[in-house]
PDB file of C-alpha atoms and ligand atoms in Angstrom:
ATOM      1  CA  MET A 279      -9.876  46.263 -83.259  1.00  0.00           C
ATOM      2  CA  SER A 280      -7.910  46.171 -80.033  1.00  0.00           C
ATOM      3  CA  LYS A 281     -10.041  43.638 -78.893  1.00  0.00           C
ATOM      4  CA  LEU A 282      -9.227  41.253 -81.752  1.00  0.00           C
ATOM      5  CA  ILE A 283      -5.400  41.772 -81.162  1.00  0.00           C
ATOM      6  CA  ILE A 284      -5.713  41.113 -77.785  1.00  0.00           C
ATOM      7  CA  SER A 285      -7.576  37.774 -78.409  1.00  0.00           C
ATOM      8  CA  LEU A 286      -4.956  37.037 -81.179  1.00  0.00           C
ATOM      9  CA  SER A 287      -2.124  37.523 -78.927  1.00  0.00           C
ATOM     10  CA  LEU A 288      -3.625  35.355 -75.650  1.00  0.00           C
ATOM     11  CA  PHE A 289      -4.497  32.443 -78.773  1.00  0.00           C
ATOM     12  CA  ALA A 290      -0.678  32.791 -79.562  1.00  0.00           C
ATOM     13  CA  VAL A 291       0.481  32.351 -75.832  1.00  0.00           C
ATOM     14  CA  VAL A 292      -1.648  29.310 -75.292  1.00  0.00           C
ATOM     15  CA  ILE A 293      -0.210  27.957 -78.479  1.00  0.00           C
ATOM     16  CA  ALA A 294       3.281  28.656 -77.360  1.00  0.00           C
ATOM     17  CA  CYS A 295       2.573  26.797 -74.009  1.00  0.00           C
ATOM     18  CA  ALA A 296       0.796  24.019 -75.560  1.00  0.00           C
ATOM     19  CA  GLY A 297       4.151  22.952 -77.326  1.00  0.00           C
ATOM     20  CA  LYS A 298       6.321  23.076 -74.375  1.00  0.00           C
ATOM     21  CA  GLU A 299       7.788  19.877 -72.974  1.00  0.00           C
ATOM     22  CA  PRO A 300       5.956  18.918 -69.731  1.00  0.00           C
ATOM     23  CA  ASN A 301       6.904  20.707 -66.200  1.00  0.00           C
ATOM     24  CA  LYS A 302      10.257  19.171 -65.353  1.00  0.00           C
ATOM     25  CA  TYR A 303       9.226  19.330 -61.536  1.00  0.00           C
ATOM     26  CA  ALA A 304       5.932  17.693 -62.223  1.00  0.00           C
ATOM     27  CA  ALA A 305       7.639  14.678 -63.816  1.00  0.00           C
ATOM     28  CA  ALA A 306       8.818  11.518 -62.040  1.00  0.00           C
ATOM     29  CA  PRO A 307      12.113  12.274 -60.430  1.00  0.00           C
ATOM     30  CA  ASP A 308      15.133  10.966 -62.548  1.00  0.00           C
ATOM     31  CA  GLY A 309      16.878   8.075 -61.168  1.00  0.00           C
ATOM     32  CA  GLU A 310      20.065   8.384 -63.180  1.00  0.00           C
ATOM     33  CA  ALA A 311      20.657  12.331 -62.332  1.00  0.00           C
ATOM     34  CA  ILE A 312      20.278  11.225 -58.760  1.00  0.00           C
ATOM     35  CA  PHE A 313      22.607   8.660 -58.891  1.00  0.00           C
ATOM     36  CA  LYS A 314      25.213  10.574 -60.574  1.00  0.00           C
ATOM     37  CA  LYS A 315      24.714  13.329 -57.943  1.00  0.00           C
ATOM     38  CA  TYR A 316      24.480  10.996 -54.804  1.00  0.00           C
ATOM     39  CA  CYS A 317      25.992   7.742 -55.078  1.00  0.00           C
ATOM     40  CA  VAL A 318      28.700   7.853 -57.759  1.00  0.00           C
ATOM     41  CA  LEU A 319      31.068   8.942 -54.545  1.00  0.00           C
ATOM     42  CA  CYS A 320      31.236   5.660 -53.198  1.00  0.00           C
ATOM     43  CA  HIS A 321      29.559   3.375 -56.122  1.00  0.00           C
ATOM     44  CA  GLY A 322      31.062   5.126 -58.973  1.00  0.00           C
ATOM     45  CA  VAL A 323      29.138   5.595 -62.515  1.00  0.00           C
ATOM     46  CA  ASP A 324      29.046   2.136 -63.246  1.00  0.00           C
ATOM     47  CA  GLY A 325      28.434   0.847 -59.703  1.00  0.00           C
ATOM     48  CA  LYS A 326      31.876  -0.699 -59.481  1.00  0.00           C
ATOM     49  CA  LEU A 327      34.011   1.551 -57.801  1.00  0.00           C
ATOM     50  CA  GLY A 328      33.705   0.241 -54.434  1.00  0.00           C
ATOM     51  CA  LEU A 329      34.612   3.039 -52.415  1.00  0.00           C
ATOM     52  CA  ASN A 330      34.574   2.686 -48.519  1.00  0.00           C
ATOM     53  CA  GLY A 331      33.835  -0.849 -48.785  1.00  0.00           C
ATOM     54  CA  SER A 332      30.764   0.089 -50.816  1.00  0.00           C
ATOM     55  CA  LYS A 333      29.141  -3.187 -52.529  1.00  0.00           C
ATOM     56  CA  ASP A 334      29.820  -3.794 -56.344  1.00  0.00           C
ATOM     57  CA  LEU A 335      26.485  -2.890 -57.841  1.00  0.00           C
ATOM     58  CA  SER A 336      27.367  -4.680 -61.166  1.00  0.00           C
ATOM     59  CA  ILE A 337      27.015  -8.220 -59.326  1.00  0.00           C
ATOM     60  CA  SER A 338      24.754  -7.029 -56.330  1.00  0.00           C
ATOM     61  CA  LYS A 339      21.904  -9.768 -55.810  1.00  0.00           C
ATOM     62  CA  VAL A 340      20.061  -7.179 -53.648  1.00  0.00           C
ATOM     63  CA  THR A 341      16.149  -6.858 -54.794  1.00  0.00           C
ATOM     64  CA  GLU A 342      14.654  -3.445 -55.570  1.00  0.00           C
ATOM     65  CA  ALA A 343      12.531  -3.209 -52.544  1.00  0.00           C
ATOM     66  CA  GLU A 344      15.559  -4.069 -50.402  1.00  0.00           C
ATOM     67  CA  ARG A 345      17.616  -1.577 -51.975  1.00  0.00           C
ATOM     68  CA  ILE A 346      14.863   1.103 -51.389  1.00  0.00           C
ATOM     69  CA  VAL A 347      15.098  -0.233 -47.487  1.00  0.00           C
ATOM     70  CA  GLN A 348      19.247   0.085 -47.672  1.00  0.00           C
ATOM     71  CA  ILE A 349      19.337   3.615 -49.393  1.00  0.00           C
ATOM     72  CA  THR A 350      16.548   4.985 -46.793  1.00  0.00           C
ATOM     73  CA  LYS A 351      18.196   3.571 -43.828  1.00  0.00           C
ATOM     74  CA  GLY A 352      21.521   3.229 -44.938  1.00  0.00           C
ATOM     75  CA  LYS A 353      23.950   0.124 -43.920  1.00  0.00           C
ATOM     76  CA  ASN A 354      27.227   0.381 -42.189  1.00  0.00           C
ATOM     77  CA  THR A 355      29.157   3.107 -44.007  1.00  0.00           C
ATOM     78  CA  MET A 356      26.597   3.726 -46.518  1.00  0.00           C
ATOM     79  CA  THR A 357      24.821   7.283 -45.681  1.00  0.00           C
ATOM     80  CA  PRO A 358      20.941   6.716 -44.920  1.00  0.00           C
ATOM     81  CA  PHE A 359      19.424   9.184 -47.581  1.00  0.00           C
ATOM     82  CA  GLU A 360      16.014   9.342 -45.597  1.00  0.00           C
ATOM     83  CA  GLY A 361      15.913  13.341 -45.081  1.00  0.00           C
ATOM     84  CA  ILE A 362      18.392  14.155 -48.241  1.00  0.00           C
ATOM     85  CA  LEU A 363      16.085  12.442 -50.894  1.00  0.00           C
ATOM     86  CA  SER A 364      12.415  12.129 -51.079  1.00  0.00           C
ATOM     87  CA  PRO A 365      10.582   8.407 -50.759  1.00  0.00           C
ATOM     88  CA  GLN A 366       9.921   9.146 -54.824  1.00  0.00           C
ATOM     89  CA  GLU A 367      13.442   9.810 -55.203  1.00  0.00           C
ATOM     90  CA  ILE A 368      14.610   6.849 -53.216  1.00  0.00           C
ATOM     91  CA  LYS A 369      12.160   4.454 -55.415  1.00  0.00           C
ATOM     92  CA  ALA A 370      13.748   5.974 -58.943  1.00  0.00           C
ATOM     93  CA  VAL A 371      17.326   5.615 -57.852  1.00  0.00           C
ATOM     94  CA  ALA A 372      16.753   2.077 -56.616  1.00  0.00           C
ATOM     95  CA  ALA A 373      15.222   1.272 -59.609  1.00  0.00           C
ATOM     96  CA  TYR A 374      17.993   3.064 -61.581  1.00  0.00           C
ATOM     97  CA  SER A 375      20.460   1.210 -59.602  1.00  0.00           C
ATOM     98  CA  MET A 376      19.062  -2.166 -60.952  1.00  0.00           C
ATOM     99  CA  THR A 377      20.189  -1.283 -64.428  1.00  0.00           C
ATOM    100  CA  LEU A 378      23.700  -1.171 -63.496  1.00  0.00           C
ATOM    101  CA  THR A 379      23.418  -4.649 -62.415  1.00  0.00           C
ATOM    102  CA  LYS A 380      24.060  -7.465 -65.103  1.00  0.00           C
ATOM    103  CA  LYS A 381      21.159  -9.800 -65.559  1.00  0.00           C
TER     104      LYS A 381
HETATM  105  C1  HEC B 472      29.335   6.930 -48.494  1.00  0.00           C
HETATM  106  C2  HEC B 472      29.510   5.949 -49.470  1.00  0.00           C
HETATM  107  C3  HEC B 472      28.090   5.741 -50.074  1.00  0.00           C
HETATM  108  C4  HEC B 472      27.230   6.214 -50.800  1.00  0.00           C
HETATM  109  C5  HEC B 472      27.216   7.714 -51.150  1.00  0.00           C
HETATM  110  C6  HEC B 472      26.040   5.232 -51.163  1.00  0.00           C
HETATM  111  N1  HEC B 472      26.404   3.988 -50.809  1.00  0.00           N
HETATM  112 FE1  HEC B 472      25.729   2.504 -51.552  1.00  0.00          FE
HETATM  113  N2  HEC B 472      26.661   1.355 -50.156  1.00  0.00           N
HETATM  114  C7  HEC B 472      28.012   1.720 -49.555  1.00  0.00           C
HETATM  115  C8  HEC B 472      28.418   0.696 -48.762  1.00  0.00           C
HETATM  116  C9  HEC B 472      29.490   0.763 -47.868  1.00  0.00           C
HETATM  117  C10 HEC B 472      27.600  -0.387 -48.932  1.00  0.00           C
HETATM  118  C11 HEC B 472      27.824  -1.640 -48.540  1.00  0.00           C
HETATM  119  C12 HEC B 472      27.016  -1.667 -47.035  1.00  0.00           C
HETATM  120  C13 HEC B 472      27.154  -3.339 -46.459  1.00  0.00           C
HETATM  121  O1  HEC B 472      26.673  -4.117 -47.064  1.00  0.00           O
HETATM  122  O2  HEC B 472      27.861  -3.158 -45.449  1.00  0.00           O
HETATM  123  C14 HEC B 472      26.708  -0.224 -49.766  1.00  0.00           C
HETATM  124  C15 HEC B 472      25.821  -0.719 -50.634  1.00  0.00           C
HETATM  125  C16 HEC B 472      24.841  -0.446 -51.416  1.00  0.00           C
HETATM  126  C17 HEC B 472      23.608  -1.328 -52.137  1.00  0.00           C
HETATM  127  C18 HEC B 472      23.615  -3.007 -51.775  1.00  0.00           C
HETATM  128  C19 HEC B 472      24.542  -3.527 -52.907  1.00  0.00           C
HETATM  129  C20 HEC B 472      24.671  -5.122 -51.988  1.00  0.00           C
HETATM  130  O3  HEC B 472      24.785  -6.276 -52.875  1.00  0.00           O
HETATM  131  O4  HEC B 472      24.807  -5.382 -51.124  1.00  0.00           O
HETATM  132  C21 HEC B 472      22.910  -0.806 -52.931  1.00  0.00           C
HETATM  133  C22 HEC B 472      21.774  -1.054 -53.775  1.00  0.00           C
HETATM  134  C23 HEC B 472      23.080   0.623 -52.931  1.00  0.00           C
HETATM  135  N3  HEC B 472      24.582   0.917 -51.766  1.00  0.00           N
HETATM  136  C24 HEC B 472      22.841   1.632 -53.409  1.00  0.00           C
HETATM  137  C25 HEC B 472      23.013   3.162 -53.239  1.00  0.00           C
HETATM  138  C26 HEC B 472      22.662   4.079 -53.925  1.00  0.00           C
HETATM  139  C27 HEC B 472      21.650   4.000 -54.931  1.00  0.00           C
HETATM  140  C28 HEC B 472      23.262   5.172 -53.275  1.00  0.00           C
HETATM  141  C29 HEC B 472      22.708   6.421 -53.819  1.00  0.00           C
HETATM  142  C30 HEC B 472      21.466   7.018 -53.316  1.00  0.00           C
HETATM  143  C31 HEC B 472      24.018   5.074 -52.574  1.00  0.00           C
HETATM  144  N4  HEC B 472      24.436   3.553 -52.482  1.00  0.00           N
HETATM  145  C32 HEC B 472      25.384   5.834 -51.887  1.00  0.00           C
HETATM  146  C33 HEC B 472      28.354   3.022 -49.477  1.00  0.00           C
HETATM  147  C34 HEC B 472      27.644   4.040 -50.146  1.00  0.00           C
END
């Protein structure tokens, strides 16, 4: 009898876990969340703030590949994010920044 209860409760645990969202930390980094945390200071939520001489991202012509380099290495007063963000996070935030640019 007790064996049956144990296997039933194990079964319940397996079912409960199977229904959960995929592990947050295993998922791809959230570019929007990173932008809101690290970039809005100078660029603003919509990319147009232009603080500290930062460029208006809504009209930027810079490609995604160039953004990755610039976010990693910085430029003039823009902070280099190498060491602050992982390469995957930089890629995600560069991709997100592209969505702020009007096509
Ligand atoms: C300390 C202020 C500051 C922060 C924080 C900052 N930037 Fe910048 N950003 C700048 C400045 C200043 C420039 C213009 C650099 C130049 O060309 O002289 C710039 C330029 C850019 C450009 C190029 C735009 C263009 O058209 O030339 C991109 C893309 C960009 N930033 C993305 C980001 C992203 C993404 C983040 C967050 C990870 C970020 N920035 C955080 C100040 C900042």
